[in-house]
Short mmCIF file of C-alpha atoms in Angstrom, two decimals:
data_model
loop_
_atom_site.label_atom_id
_atom_site.label_comp_id
_atom_site.label_asym_id
_atom_site.label_seq_id
_atom_site.Cartn_x
_atom_site.Cartn_y
_atom_site.Cartn_z
CA UNK A 1 0.09 0.05 -0.17
CA UNK A 2 1.52 3.25 -1.04
CA UNK A 3 0.33 7.08 0.31
CA UNK A 4 1.35 9.96 -2.08
CA UNK A 5 0.33 13.51 -1.83
CA UNK A 6 -0.11 16.45 -4.49
CA UNK A 7 3.53 17.42 -4.05
CA UNK A 8 4.40 13.93 -5.47
CA UNK A 9 2.16 15.10 -8.80
CA UNK A 10 3.30 18.62 -8.80
CA UNK A 11 6.98 17.88 -8.53
CA UNK A 12 6.80 15.33 -11.33
CA UNK A 13 7.85 12.64 -8.75
CA UNK A 14 5.18 10.71 -10.10
CA UNK A 15 5.62 10.79 -14.10
CA UNK A 16 2.96 9.51 -16.67
CA UNK A 17 5.02 6.44 -17.23
CA UNK A 18 4.42 5.33 -13.55
CA UNK A 19 1.33 6.31 -13.58
CA UNK A 20 0.91 4.02 -16.85
CA UNK A 21 2.58 1.34 -14.69
CA UNK A 22 -0.13 1.76 -12.30
CA UNK A 23 -2.57 1.33 -14.66
CA UNK A 24 -1.20 -1.68 -16.26
CA UNK A 25 0.22 -4.06 -13.60
CA UNK A 26 -2.98 -5.86 -13.22
CA UNK A 27 -3.77 -8.47 -15.88
CA UNK A 28 -4.56 -6.82 -19.18
CA UNK A 29 -8.71 -7.33 -18.57
CA UNK A 30 -11.63 -5.02 -19.18
CA UNK A 31 -11.86 -4.12 -15.45
CA UNK A 32 -8.15 -3.66 -15.43
CA UNK A 33 -8.34 -1.08 -18.38
CA UNK A 34 -11.41 0.66 -16.70
CA UNK A 35 -9.29 1.09 -13.26
CA UNK A 36 -6.29 2.09 -15.28
CA UNK A 37 -8.44 5.09 -16.87
CA UNK A 38 -9.72 5.73 -13.45
CA UNK A 39 -6.31 6.42 -11.60
CA UNK A 40 -5.40 8.52 -14.47
CA UNK A 41 -8.25 10.42 -14.43
CA UNK A 42 -7.80 11.22 -10.71
CA UNK A 43 -4.07 11.84 -10.88
CA UNK A 44 -5.04 14.82 -13.50
CA UNK A 45 -7.30 16.17 -11.26
CA UNK A 46 -4.86 15.81 -8.20
CA UNK A 47 -2.46 18.14 -10.45
CA UNK A 48 -5.46 20.60 -10.71
CA UNK A 49 -6.00 20.86 -7.17
CA UNK A 50 -2.32 21.52 -6.29
CA UNK A 51 -2.59 24.44 -8.64
CA UNK A 52 -5.70 25.67 -6.98
CA UNK A 53 -4.01 25.20 -3.64
CA UNK A 54 -1.25 27.54 -4.20
CA UNK A 55 -3.23 30.18 -5.59
CA UNK A 56 -6.26 30.11 -3.15
CA UNK A 57 -4.70 29.03 0.05
CA UNK A 58 -2.77 26.22 1.92
CA UNK A 59 -4.49 22.54 0.86
CA UNK A 60 -3.37 19.21 1.78
CA UNK A 61 -4.24 16.35 0.01
CA UNK A 62 -3.11 12.83 0.11
CA UNK A 63 -4.05 9.54 -1.79
CA UNK A 64 -4.14 5.99 -0.32
CA UNK A 65 -3.76 3.17 -2.64
CA UNK A 66 -4.64 -0.63 -2.49
CA UNK A 67 -2.24 -2.45 -5.22
CA UNK A 68 -3.64 -0.23 -8.29
CA UNK A 69 -7.30 1.00 -6.42
CA UNK A 70 -7.61 4.00 -5.24
CA UNK A 71 -8.98 3.59 -1.51
CA UNK A 72 -9.19 7.14 -0.10
CA UNK A 73 -8.61 10.76 -1.08
CA UNK A 74 -8.24 13.54 1.67
CA UNK A 75 -8.05 16.92 1.65
CA UNK A 76 -7.42 19.52 4.37
CA UNK A 77 -7.93 23.34 3.80
CA UNK A 78 -6.87 26.37 5.47
CA UNK A 79 -7.85 29.53 4.23
CA UNK A 80 -5.90 32.89 4.33
CA UNK A 81 -8.48 35.39 4.04
CA UNK A 82 -9.02 35.54 7.70
CA UNK A 83 -12.17 33.53 7.86
CA UNK A 84 -13.49 30.69 9.97
CA UNK A 85 -13.45 27.28 8.12
CA UNK A 86 -16.88 26.65 9.28
CA UNK A 87 -18.89 29.90 10.70
CA UNK A 88 -18.05 31.86 7.15
CA UNK A 89 -17.37 34.96 9.82
CA UNK A 90 -14.46 36.98 9.75
CA UNK A 91 -12.39 37.73 12.71
CA UNK A 92 -13.54 41.49 12.68
CA UNK A 93 -16.96 39.95 12.48
CA UNK A 94 -16.63 37.57 15.22
CA UNK A 95 -15.12 40.60 17.68
CA UNK A 96 -18.08 42.41 16.99
CA UNK A 97 -20.19 39.85 18.23
CA UNK A 98 -18.08 39.32 21.29
CA UNK A 99 -18.73 43.46 22.12
CA UNK A 100 -22.44 43.02 22.33
CA UNK A 101 -25.12 42.13 24.85
CA UNK A 102 -28.76 41.69 25.70
CA UNK A 103 -30.97 44.90 25.50
CA UNK A 104 -32.09 45.59 28.80
CA UNK A 105 -36.03 45.16 29.43
CA UNK A 106 -36.49 49.10 30.57
CA UNK A 107 -35.04 49.92 26.96
CA UNK A 108 -37.39 47.13 25.29
CA UNK A 109 -40.12 49.19 26.82
CA UNK A 110 -38.95 52.25 25.25
CA UNK A 111 -38.49 50.60 22.03
CA UNK A 112 -42.14 49.56 22.00
CA UNK A 113 -43.00 52.74 21.77
CA UNK A 114 -41.38 53.82 18.41
CA UNK A 115 -43.71 53.92 15.63
CA UNK A 116 -41.83 54.55 12.42
CA UNK A 117 -38.26 54.81 11.29
CA UNK A 118 -37.42 58.36 12.00
CA UNK A 119 -38.19 57.98 15.72
CA UNK A 120 -36.06 54.78 15.77
CA UNK A 121 -33.11 56.85 14.79
CA UNK A 122 -33.93 59.96 16.51
CA UNK A 123 -34.03 58.41 20.00
CA UNK A 124 -31.97 55.59 19.90
CA UNK A 125 -29.03 56.37 17.38
CA UNK A 126 -29.14 60.33 17.16
CA UNK A 127 -25.53 60.08 15.56
CA UNK A 128 -26.32 57.97 12.31
CA UNK A 129 -26.54 59.40 8.98
CA UNK A 130 -29.77 58.81 7.75
CA UNK A 131 -28.54 58.76 4.14
CA UNK A 132 -25.67 56.32 5.16
CA UNK A 133 -28.00 54.17 6.77
CA UNK A 134 -30.63 53.84 3.52
CA UNK A 135 -27.42 52.47 1.52
CA UNK A 136 -26.19 49.85 4.33
CA UNK A 137 -26.99 46.40 4.22
CA UNK A 138 -26.17 43.92 6.62
CA UNK A 139 -26.33 40.83 4.02
CA UNK A 140 -23.27 40.44 1.68
CA UNK A 141 -24.86 37.80 -0.56
CA UNK A 142 -25.05 39.50 -3.80
CA UNK A 143 -28.07 37.81 -4.79
CA UNK A 144 -29.98 38.67 -1.32
CA UNK A 145 -28.90 42.28 -1.64
CA UNK A 146 -30.55 42.67 -5.09
CA UNK A 147 -33.72 41.41 -3.73
CA UNK A 148 -33.25 43.56 -0.77
CA UNK A 149 -32.93 46.85 -2.69
CA UNK A 150 -35.90 45.96 -4.66
CA UNK A 151 -37.99 46.18 -1.59
CA UNK A 152 -40.52 48.83 -2.49
CA UNK A 153 -41.58 49.93 1.18
CA UNK A 154 -40.58 49.44 4.90
CA UNK A 155 -43.54 47.44 6.56
CA UNK A 156 -45.54 48.88 9.23
CA UNK A 157 -44.87 47.50 12.54
CA UNK A 158 -47.25 44.90 14.29
CA UNK A 159 -47.09 47.02 17.30
CA UNK A 160 -49.10 46.20 20.64
CA UNK A 161 -52.36 47.64 19.64
CA UNK A 162 -56.51 46.89 19.42
CA UNK A 163 -57.95 44.69 16.70
CA UNK A 164 -61.11 42.88 16.30
CA UNK A 165 -61.04 39.25 17.62
CA UNK A 166 -63.50 36.52 17.14
CA UNK A 167 -65.00 35.35 21.16
CA UNK A 168 -67.26 32.73 21.77
CA UNK A 169 -70.71 33.35 23.53
CA UNK A 170 -71.06 30.35 24.61
CA UNK A 171 -70.79 30.13 28.71
CA UNK A 172 -71.80 26.76 29.21
CA UNK A 173 -70.04 23.56 27.94
CA UNK A 174 -73.19 21.67 27.19
CA UNK A 175 -72.93 20.08 23.69
CA UNK A 176 -76.75 19.84 23.70
CA UNK A 177 -77.16 23.51 23.73
CA UNK A 178 -77.08 26.32 20.80
CA UNK A 179 -76.33 29.89 21.19
CA UNK A 180 -77.53 32.11 18.37
CA UNK A 181 -75.26 34.22 17.62
CA UNK A 182 -72.48 31.53 19.08
CA UNK A 183 -69.87 34.20 18.31
CA UNK A 184 -69.12 37.97 17.57
CA UNK A 185 -66.21 40.18 17.01
CA UNK A 186 -65.07 42.51 19.75
CA UNK A 187 -62.07 45.03 20.13
CA UNK A 188 -58.98 43.05 21.88
CA UNK A 189 -55.53 43.76 22.62
CA UNK A 190 -53.85 42.00 19.63
CA UNK A 191 -50.54 39.87 19.38
CA UNK A 192 -48.42 42.73 18.71
CA UNK A 193 -44.65 42.07 18.92
CA UNK A 194 -43.48 43.61 22.27
CA UNK A 195 -39.63 42.83 21.36
CA UNK A 196 -39.47 40.36 24.60
CA UNK A 197 -40.52 37.02 25.72
CA UNK A 198 -41.20 38.36 29.40
CA UNK A 199 -43.56 41.21 27.59
CA UNK A 200 -47.05 40.52 26.45
CA UNK A 201 -50.06 43.13 24.49
CA UNK A 202 -52.11 43.46 27.49
CA UNK A 203 -55.29 45.62 28.22
CA UNK A 204 -54.95 48.86 30.46
CA UNK A 205 -58.28 49.94 30.29
CA UNK A 206 -61.54 47.40 30.33
CA UNK A 207 -65.37 47.91 29.79
CA UNK A 208 -68.12 45.36 30.11
CA UNK A 209 -70.47 44.50 27.06
CA UNK A 210 -73.75 42.92 27.96
CA UNK A 211 -74.89 40.84 24.95
CA UNK A 212 -78.31 39.10 24.12
CA UNK A 213 -78.34 35.38 22.65
CA UNK A 214 -80.85 33.13 21.76
CA UNK A 215 -80.36 29.38 23.45
CA UNK A 216 -82.44 26.58 22.43
CA UNK A 217 -81.60 22.38 23.02
CA UNK A 218 -81.45 19.74 20.96
CA UNK A 219 -83.47 16.97 22.11
CA UNK A 220 -83.63 13.05 21.64
CA UNK A 221 -86.31 13.18 18.77
CA UNK A 222 -83.91 15.04 16.66
CA UNK A 223 -85.71 18.45 17.19
CA UNK A 224 -84.72 21.98 18.76
CA UNK A 225 -86.73 23.18 21.65
CA UNK A 226 -86.46 27.01 22.22
CA UNK A 227 -85.11 27.68 26.06
CA UNK A 228 -85.44 31.53 26.17
CA UNK A 229 -83.40 34.65 25.60
CA UNK A 230 -80.28 35.19 27.91
CA UNK A 231 -77.51 37.77 28.51
CA UNK A 232 -73.55 37.36 28.34
CA UNK A 233 -71.14 39.69 29.47
CA UNK A 234 -67.74 39.76 27.60
CA UNK A 235 -65.28 42.22 28.17
CA UNK A 236 -64.00 44.78 25.49
CA UNK A 237 -60.32 46.36 25.57
CA UNK A 238 -60.20 50.11 25.27
CA UNK A 239 -56.14 50.31 25.95
CA UNK A 240 -53.36 48.33 25.65
CA UNK A 241 -49.89 47.89 26.53
CA UNK A 242 -46.91 45.80 26.45
CA UNK A 243 -46.59 44.64 29.93
CA UNK A 244 -44.95 41.89 32.13
CA UNK A 245 -46.43 38.06 31.60
CA UNK A 246 -45.16 37.31 35.27
CA UNK A 247 -47.00 39.15 37.66
CA UNK A 248 -46.39 40.03 41.56
CA UNK A 249 -49.66 37.52 42.19
CA UNK A 250 -47.21 34.83 40.62
CA UNK A 251 -44.59 34.96 43.31
CA UNK A 252 -44.66 32.69 45.98
CA UNK A 253 -44.18 33.11 49.75
CA UNK A 254 -40.82 32.68 49.44
CA UNK A 255 -40.27 35.12 46.32
CA UNK A 256 -40.29 38.86 45.98
CA UNK A 257 -41.62 40.56 42.85
CA UNK A 258 -38.68 42.05 40.63
CA UNK A 259 -40.60 44.51 38.83
CA UNK A 260 -37.86 45.77 36.65
CA UNK A 261 -37.14 42.60 35.09
CA UNK A 262 -40.58 40.93 35.15
CA UNK A 263 -39.65 38.14 37.26
CA UNK A 264 -40.43 36.53 40.62
CA UNK A 265 -36.79 36.39 42.73
CA UNK A 266 -36.01 34.07 45.91
CA UNK A 267 -35.80 36.13 49.11
CA UNK A 268 -34.18 33.37 50.83
CA UNK A 269 -30.74 34.35 49.63
CA UNK A 270 -28.74 32.48 52.60
CA UNK A 271 -30.51 29.62 52.29
CA UNK A 272 -29.42 29.36 48.68
CA UNK A 273 -25.77 30.62 49.59
CA UNK A 274 -25.78 27.55 52.19
CA UNK A 275 -27.09 25.00 49.19
CA UNK A 276 -24.53 22.34 49.05
CA UNK A 277 -23.02 22.13 45.93
CA UNK A 278 -21.88 18.49 45.73
CA UNK A 279 -25.14 16.61 46.26
CA UNK A 280 -27.59 19.42 46.14
CA UNK A 281 -28.59 22.37 44.11
CA UNK A 282 -30.77 25.42 44.21
CA UNK A 283 -34.04 25.51 42.54
CA UNK A 284 -34.83 29.39 42.02
CA UNK A 285 -38.41 28.06 41.33
CA UNK A 286 -39.17 26.67 44.16
CA UNK A 287 -36.84 28.66 45.96
CA UNK A 288 -35.52 25.41 47.81
CA UNK A 289 -32.10 23.46 47.83
CA UNK A 290 -32.94 20.32 46.51
CA UNK A 291 -31.22 17.01 45.88
CA UNK A 292 -29.42 16.51 42.29
CA UNK A 293 -30.71 12.99 41.91
CA UNK A 294 -33.98 11.26 43.53
CA UNK A 295 -33.17 8.04 43.86
CA UNK A 296 -35.67 4.82 44.05
CA UNK A 297 -35.43 2.98 47.20
CA UNK A 298 -35.89 -0.67 47.97
CA UNK A 299 -38.40 -2.20 50.54
CA UNK A 300 -38.19 -0.63 53.63
CA UNK A 301 -36.43 2.34 52.96
CA UNK A 302 -37.44 6.15 51.70
CA UNK A 303 -35.45 8.76 50.18
CA UNK A 304 -34.49 11.39 52.33
CA UNK A 305 -34.55 14.73 50.94
CA UNK A 306 -32.25 15.85 53.66
CA UNK A 307 -29.53 13.41 53.13
CA UNK A 308 -30.32 12.82 49.64
CA UNK A 309 -29.94 8.96 49.96
CA UNK A 310 -32.47 6.08 51.05
CA UNK A 311 -33.05 5.64 54.81
CA UNK A 312 -35.31 3.12 56.76
CA UNK A 313 -38.67 4.14 57.11
CA UNK A 314 -39.61 5.69 60.42
CA UNK A 315 -42.72 4.71 61.76
CA UNK A 316 -44.97 6.68 64.58
CA UNK A 317 -46.22 3.94 66.88
CA UNK A 318 -48.71 5.14 69.84
CA UNK A 319 -47.45 4.60 73.32
CA UNK A 320 -50.35 2.27 75.12
CA UNK A 321 -48.91 2.82 78.58
CA UNK A 322 -51.13 3.68 81.33
CA UNK A 323 -48.56 5.97 82.80
CA UNK A 324 -48.75 9.53 81.49
CA UNK A 325 -45.72 10.64 79.15
CA UNK A 326 -44.69 14.03 78.01
CA UNK A 327 -44.10 12.22 74.35
CA UNK A 328 -47.41 10.22 73.20
CA UNK A 329 -45.43 9.11 70.02
CA UNK A 330 -42.03 7.57 69.97
CA UNK A 331 -40.10 6.65 66.85
CA UNK A 332 -39.77 3.09 65.90
CA UNK A 333 -37.07 2.08 62.82
CA UNK A 334 -38.72 -0.80 61.35
#
């Protein structure tokens, strides 16, 4: 078995005569001719690859033979353009990304009030030249840039606002009842984007609407029986705003509400510091120090959340003595 690199072909150490020998060492058969032609074709391609490597970067090629047959052709490429081989990002782009940070929630709140491009640049990027901004595109792909330049207009933002939504008027889960009308459209806060997953478009002003519907009931004879008229109350939203999804009432007794970040935080910070990191970990949802792994115990044992191990089951047994004891119950290990 022999291993040749593209340098062997480029420097002439492997000649056409030698390639011919590779192709004709086997008995002269049709399969041998095909194999020889294949080896010759691959060799020519390797010469071309070597020339391309010298022009565009450092490429390492190797060919592994088994007798007269090619087993493997391997290429390793390193670029000289300053790009990462897999991501396609230049080193300058990577440095720019490393210098970024998440947008604070209070800034997100202000961004949700922006209604047009002029407001965006005036309030948040006052030093940006508008003429230059019109010519700058993030995309570097030529095809995509052509499509972007053909965009005729800037779309209107789907901000948090009131829109007409379908609301059911049936207030009882009884499939034999039919309400007419069964639904209607009413103004509600729409699902406009609030630019953050902890925020949602919610009503800040609501009024009650009292609507009248006709109720009938379907019987076993296959007929409808009119039951009467009924008043159904629904809400109509008058004003909307992007507000926190998690409210103060969602916090547990061990939590305090952080209005700035729209979340509940544990108030027992001392317990969190004392939490053993080897066997236990802190659960920020329950605000408790919990075992990392919960094990299934055999008969007569139960899992102890304090020691994080299987411990013998302790049974409370009532004292049956006639004398008066201070402790009515005693612990007995089964």
